[in-house]
Amino acid sequence: MEKITARTNDKIKYAVRLGESASLRKEAGEFFLEGARLCFDAAQTGVEIKQAFFTAKALWKYEDYVGDIIAKSGICYEISAEVSQKLSGTENSQGVFCICSMKTPPEGDGIDPCGKYIALENLQDPSNLGAICRSAEAIGLDGLIVSGGCDIYNPKALRAAMGSSLRMNMISVENLADFISQANNKGMLTLASVPRNTATDIRTVEMSGGVICCVGNEGSGLTQQVIEKCKKQVVIPMNGRAESFNASAAAAILAWELKR
Amino acid sequence: MEKITARTNDKIKYAVRLGESASLRKEAGEFFLEGARLCFDAAQTGVEIKQAFFTAKALWKYEDYVGDIIAKSGICYEISAEVSQKLSGTENSQGVFCICSMKTPPEGDGIDPCGKYIALENLQDPSNLGAICRSAEAIGLDGLIVSGGCDIYNPKALRAAMGSSLRMNMISVENLADFISQANNKGMLTLASVPRNTATDIRTVEMSGGVICCVGNEGSGLTQQVIEKCKKQVVIPMNGRAESFNASAAAAILAWELKR
């Protein structure tokens, strides 16, 4: 295994930039992953691992995970503790990192007209995005639709998702309003989640067929275009002076109701 | 209004320490609050505001909020932009800060034997704690029980709670296992949330009477002592390879089921 000890090594600089820059990720079709378990999950899930980096300590400390990662990786490097520190976004790094190819989009639109989906528009907080992936997988949704600024390959989003975003059916769309129109044409029920108690109580919505429920930005909610395309506006009824739920709490409850 | 322009002013140093130190908060019985809306919520909710700090800009920019804060404050100070920056935990500070007294604990144990409660044990992430307060208020729980390392007066927790922790019935307990025993003696149903699909499906639990549902630490879950005291172990059934929900997503779904 080739060794890298210089923090200024080009491969290391590229990996750091890949973690930092959404536009570089998009351009290269690659993303950066940190953590023994997450990299192992990527290997298990069939994500293409182009390069893997391990500290000497990680090679024995996480040997249960490392073997699979090495087996699936194009090239592996041993890195010094200093290089690991440069790559890491956390205080106590495990010293395991990968550069992976983004998953190829599903054939067609990736939507089963009888399935249950949450669609996220312009979520701001990557930790919310990751937590919603985790809930969506655990609840057993058929996929997660992401649009606008929702970058599932952001390192914080990947960490919060705990591998679920690598395993789930993730559908990335350019224009959510257009996508909702197409779903309407397929006979799916499309719901816009809004924080207004005058909208339809989510508990009273008939969920037997295919459903897409849209959740918007933490501060500004869904765009008017998306709300107008959806067949129904729904609300999680609220008490007290609370103005809304945290986006990941709202998405968890909505996903839970979709699958009730 | 007295002006403070020195970052080394003793009042400012004390306010910063109050934001940073849980032990100082506990010792002083005071906490530090940042943000025009949050400080306004505190004033509206009847929280005792001992000192308030405003930048000159904030005094006109947030005049809708500031009036109430000033009316309810013991002493008010105008602070310079530099002092505001020193006090602030955010990038774009609004320049509004308060030092408040912690709420006095409710008479007795604060529990209605017919009410619905979530109890949190040793939550690690203050943002999770705050998000759960927000969900608990929105869903209309009768209160939130916090034990162990759950510090609702942590600035990140206060921010994520968006005022809900100041309005809600918050019950702080030293020993959650003992508290659960007392609740059992009152005839309440006590539930331990565990990430095991062999536990009772939360959807099948009869919720007509008083219920306390316990949620544990993000990494290690509930302590064995609490699990043993609870009458029933419950689970949000999980699909796929997800190992658990994010704590705030789990608490949102559990609170939602308590009030179904």
PDB file of N, CA and C in Angstrom, chain A residues 29-74:
ATOM      1  N   GLY A  29     -18.697  13.940 -10.366  1.00  0.00           N
ATOM      2  CA  GLY A  29     -19.528  12.757 -10.144  1.00  0.00           C
ATOM      3  C   GLY A  29     -18.980  11.883  -9.030  1.00  0.00           C
ATOM      4  N   GLU A  30     -18.249  12.501  -8.113  1.00  0.00           N
ATOM      5  CA  GLU A  30     -17.616  11.760  -7.017  1.00  0.00           C
ATOM      6  C   GLU A  30     -17.922  12.436  -5.687  1.00  0.00           C
ATOM      7  N   PHE A  31     -17.799  11.686  -4.616  1.00  0.00           N
ATOM      8  CA  PHE A  31     -17.949  12.292  -3.291  1.00  0.00           C
ATOM      9  C   PHE A  31     -16.962  11.679  -2.310  1.00  0.00           C
ATOM     10  N   PHE A  32     -16.831  12.367  -1.185  1.00  0.00           N
ATOM     11  CA  PHE A  32     -15.848  12.004  -0.165  1.00  0.00           C
ATOM     12  C   PHE A  32     -16.577  11.461   1.048  1.00  0.00           C
ATOM     13  N   LEU A  33     -16.067  10.355   1.590  1.00  0.00           N
ATOM     14  CA  LEU A  33     -16.758   9.676   2.686  1.00  0.00           C
ATOM     15  C   LEU A  33     -15.766   9.468   3.830  1.00  0.00           C
ATOM     16  N   GLU A  34     -16.198   9.707   5.047  1.00  0.00           N
ATOM     17  CA  GLU A  34     -15.317   9.511   6.208  1.00  0.00           C
ATOM     18  C   GLU A  34     -15.953   8.572   7.217  1.00  0.00           C
ATOM     19  N   GLY A  35     -15.134   7.721   7.814  1.00  0.00           N
ATOM     20  CA  GLY A  35     -15.608   6.854   8.894  1.00  0.00           C
ATOM     21  C   GLY A  35     -15.580   5.388   8.495  1.00  0.00           C
ATOM     22  N   ALA A  36     -15.127   4.548   9.431  1.00  0.00           N
ATOM     23  CA  ALA A  36     -14.966   3.120   9.142  1.00  0.00           C
ATOM     24  C   ALA A  36     -16.306   2.487   8.742  1.00  0.00           C
ATOM     25  N   ARG A  37     -17.334   2.744   9.528  1.00  0.00           N
ATOM     26  CA  ARG A  37     -18.612   2.107   9.289  1.00  0.00           C
ATOM     27  C   ARG A  37     -19.264   2.608   7.995  1.00  0.00           C
ATOM     28  N   LEU A  38     -19.173   3.922   7.772  1.00  0.00           N
ATOM     29  CA  LEU A  38     -19.779   4.507   6.565  1.00  0.00           C
ATOM     30  C   LEU A  38     -19.092   3.979   5.298  1.00  0.00           C
ATOM     31  N   CYS A  39     -17.756   3.918   5.319  1.00  0.00           N
ATOM     32  CA  CYS A  39     -17.028   3.417   4.139  1.00  0.00           C
ATOM     33  C   CYS A  39     -17.339   1.933   3.927  1.00  0.00           C
ATOM     34  N   PHE A  40     -17.469   1.195   5.033  1.00  0.00           N
ATOM     35  CA  PHE A  40     -17.844  -0.219   4.958  1.00  0.00           C
ATOM     36  C   PHE A  40     -19.247  -0.365   4.361  1.00  0.00           C
ATOM     37  N   ASP A  41     -20.179   0.475   4.830  1.00  0.00           N
ATOM     38  CA  ASP A  41     -21.540   0.462   4.278  1.00  0.00           C
ATOM     39  C   ASP A  41     -21.516   0.727   2.775  1.00  0.00           C
ATOM     40  N   ALA A  42     -20.676   1.681   2.353  1.00  0.00           N
ATOM     41  CA  ALA A  42     -20.563   1.986   0.921  1.00  0.00           C
ATOM     42  C   ALA A  42     -20.104   0.750   0.166  1.00  0.00           C
ATOM     43  N   ALA A  43     -19.077   0.068   0.710  1.00  0.00           N
ATOM     44  CA  ALA A  43     -18.549  -1.142   0.059  1.00  0.00           C
ATOM     45  C   ALA A  43     -19.635  -2.213  -0.022  1.00  0.00           C
ATOM     46  N   GLN A  44     -20.387  -2.395   1.066  1.00  0.00           N
ATOM     47  CA  GLN A  44     -21.435  -3.408   1.129  1.00  0.00           C
ATOM     48  C   GLN A  44     -22.585  -3.095   0.182  1.00  0.00           C
ATOM     49  N   THR A  45     -22.825  -1.816  -0.033  1.00  0.00           N
ATOM     50  CA  THR A  45     -23.987  -1.397  -0.813  1.00  0.00           C
ATOM     51  C   THR A  45     -23.691  -1.398  -2.311  1.00  0.00           C
ATOM     52  N   GLY A  46     -22.436  -1.620  -2.658  1.00  0.00           N
ATOM     53  CA  GLY A  46     -22.096  -1.638  -4.073  1.00  0.00           C
ATOM     54  C   GLY A  46     -21.757  -0.277  -4.650  1.00  0.00           C
ATOM     55  N   VAL A  47     -21.521   0.701  -3.763  1.00  0.00           N
ATOM     56  CA  VAL A  47     -21.027   1.996  -4.237  1.00  0.00           C
ATOM     57  C   VAL A  47     -19.611   1.793  -4.767  1.00  0.00           C
ATOM     58  N   GLU A  48     -19.290   2.416  -5.892  1.00  0.00           N
ATOM     59  CA  GLU A  48     -17.944   2.256  -6.444  1.00  0.00           C
ATOM     60  C   GLU A  48     -16.950   3.095  -5.635  1.00  0.00           C
ATOM     61  N   ILE A  49     -15.989   2.421  -5.009  1.00  0.00           N
ATOM     62  CA  ILE A  49     -14.954   3.125  -4.238  1.00  0.00           C
ATOM     63  C   ILE A  49     -13.718   3.261  -5.111  1.00  0.00           C
ATOM     64  N   LYS A  50     -13.376   4.487  -5.457  1.00  0.00           N
ATOM     65  CA  LYS A  50     -12.233   4.702  -6.351  1.00  0.00           C
ATOM     66  C   LYS A  50     -10.913   4.707  -5.594  1.00  0.00           C
ATOM     67  N   GLN A  51     -10.905   5.391  -4.446  1.00  0.00           N
ATOM     68  CA  GLN A  51      -9.690   5.434  -3.639  1.00  0.00           C
ATOM     69  C   GLN A  51     -10.085   5.299  -2.171  1.00  0.00           C
ATOM     70  N   ALA A  52      -9.233   4.613  -1.404  1.00  0.00           N
ATOM     71  CA  ALA A  52      -9.452   4.526   0.037  1.00  0.00           C
ATOM     72  C   ALA A  52      -8.169   4.925   0.754  1.00  0.00           C
ATOM     73  N   PHE A  53      -8.340   5.565   1.920  1.00  0.00           N
ATOM     74  CA  PHE A  53      -7.198   6.052   2.707  1.00  0.00           C
ATOM     75  C   PHE A  53      -7.357   5.542   4.141  1.00  0.00           C
ATOM     76  N   PHE A  54      -6.283   4.967   4.663  1.00  0.00           N
ATOM     77  CA  PHE A  54      -6.327   4.451   6.043  1.00  0.00           C
ATOM     78  C   PHE A  54      -5.081   4.892   6.806  1.00  0.00           C
ATOM     79  N   THR A  55      -5.242   5.229   8.080  1.00  0.00           N
ATOM     80  CA  THR A  55      -4.054   5.359   8.922  1.00  0.00           C
ATOM     81  C   THR A  55      -3.613   3.945   9.310  1.00  0.00           C
ATOM     82  N   ALA A  56      -2.345   3.811   9.722  1.00  0.00           N
ATOM     83  CA  ALA A  56      -1.831   2.501  10.155  1.00  0.00           C
ATOM     84  C   ALA A  56      -2.678   1.977  11.315  1.00  0.00           C
ATOM     85  N   LYS A  57      -3.044   2.890  12.221  1.00  0.00           N
ATOM     86  CA  LYS A  57      -3.846   2.498  13.385  1.00  0.00           C
ATOM     87  C   LYS A  57      -5.212   1.956  12.950  1.00  0.00           C
ATOM     88  N   ALA A  58      -5.821   2.652  11.963  1.00  0.00           N
ATOM     89  CA  ALA A  58      -7.155   2.232  11.512  1.00  0.00           C
ATOM     90  C   ALA A  58      -7.120   0.826  10.901  1.00  0.00           C
ATOM     91  N   LEU A  59      -6.000   0.495  10.259  1.00  0.00           N
ATOM     92  CA  LEU A  59      -5.902  -0.802   9.582  1.00  0.00           C
ATOM     93  C   LEU A  59      -6.066  -1.972  10.554  1.00  0.00           C
ATOM     94  N   TRP A  60      -5.588  -1.805  11.811  1.00  0.00           N
ATOM     95  CA  TRP A  60      -5.841  -2.895  12.770  1.00  0.00           C
ATOM     96  C   TRP A  60      -7.060  -2.617  13.642  1.00  0.00           C
ATOM     97  N   LYS A  61      -7.281  -1.331  13.971  1.00  0.00           N
ATOM     98  CA  LYS A  61      -8.381  -1.027  14.895  1.00  0.00           C
ATOM     99  C   LYS A  61      -9.743  -1.351  14.280  1.00  0.00           C
ATOM    100  N   TYR A  62      -9.883  -1.110  12.983  1.00  0.00           N
ATOM    101  CA  TYR A  62     -11.176  -1.359  12.317  1.00  0.00           C
ATOM    102  C   TYR A  62     -11.051  -2.497  11.311  1.00  0.00           C
ATOM    103  N   GLU A  63     -10.272  -3.531  11.680  1.00  0.00           N
ATOM    104  CA  GLU A  63      -9.985  -4.587  10.706  1.00  0.00           C
ATOM    105  C   GLU A  63     -11.256  -5.286  10.197  1.00  0.00           C
ATOM    106  N   ASP A  64     -12.308  -5.310  11.036  1.00  0.00           N
ATOM    107  CA  ASP A  64     -13.563  -5.934  10.587  1.00  0.00           C
ATOM    108  C   ASP A  64     -14.176  -5.180   9.409  1.00  0.00           C
ATOM    109  N   TYR A  65     -13.964  -3.898   9.366  1.00  0.00           N
ATOM    110  CA  TYR A  65     -14.520  -3.093   8.282  1.00  0.00           C
ATOM    111  C   TYR A  65     -13.549  -2.958   7.112  1.00  0.00           C
ATOM    112  N   VAL A  66     -12.248  -2.850   7.445  1.00  0.00           N
ATOM    113  CA  VAL A  66     -11.243  -2.476   6.454  1.00  0.00           C
ATOM    114  C   VAL A  66     -11.125  -3.490   5.313  1.00  0.00           C
ATOM    115  N   GLY A  67     -11.194  -4.775   5.649  1.00  0.00           N
ATOM    116  CA  GLY A  67     -11.016  -5.827   4.635  1.00  0.00           C
ATOM    117  C   GLY A  67     -11.946  -5.641   3.451  1.00  0.00           C
ATOM    118  N   ASP A  68     -13.228  -5.422   3.745  1.00  0.00           N
ATOM    119  CA  ASP A  68     -14.220  -5.246   2.690  1.00  0.00           C
ATOM    120  C   ASP A  68     -13.974  -3.985   1.872  1.00  0.00           C
ATOM    121  N   ILE A  69     -13.544  -2.934   2.573  1.00  0.00           N
ATOM    122  CA  ILE A  69     -13.297  -1.668   1.857  1.00  0.00           C
ATOM    123  C   ILE A  69     -12.131  -1.849   0.887  1.00  0.00           C
ATOM    124  N   ILE A  70     -11.062  -2.484   1.362  1.00  0.00           N
ATOM    125  CA  ILE A  70      -9.888  -2.710   0.507  1.00  0.00           C
ATOM    126  C   ILE A  70     -10.273  -3.571  -0.702  1.00  0.00           C
ATOM    127  N   ALA A  71     -11.062  -4.604  -0.440  1.00  0.00           N
ATOM    128  CA  ALA A  71     -11.447  -5.523  -1.522  1.00  0.00           C
ATOM    129  C   ALA A  71     -12.218  -4.800  -2.628  1.00  0.00           C
ATOM    130  N   LYS A  72     -12.984  -3.768  -2.246  1.00  0.00           N
ATOM    131  CA  LYS A  72     -13.835  -3.091  -3.229  1.00  0.00           C
ATOM    132  C   LYS A  72     -13.190  -1.828  -3.802  1.00  0.00           C
ATOM    133  N   SER A  73     -12.015  -1.448  -3.278  1.00  0.00           N
ATOM    134  CA  SER A  73     -11.426  -0.175  -3.688  1.00  0.00           C
ATOM    135  C   SER A  73     -10.518  -0.312  -4.897  1.00  0.00           C
ATOM    136  N   GLY A  74     -10.523   0.714  -5.738  1.00  0.00           N
ATOM    137  CA  GLY A  74      -9.582   0.774  -6.844  1.00  0.00           C
ATOM    138  C   GLY A  74      -8.152   0.827  -6.335  1.00  0.00           C
TER     139      GLY A  74
END
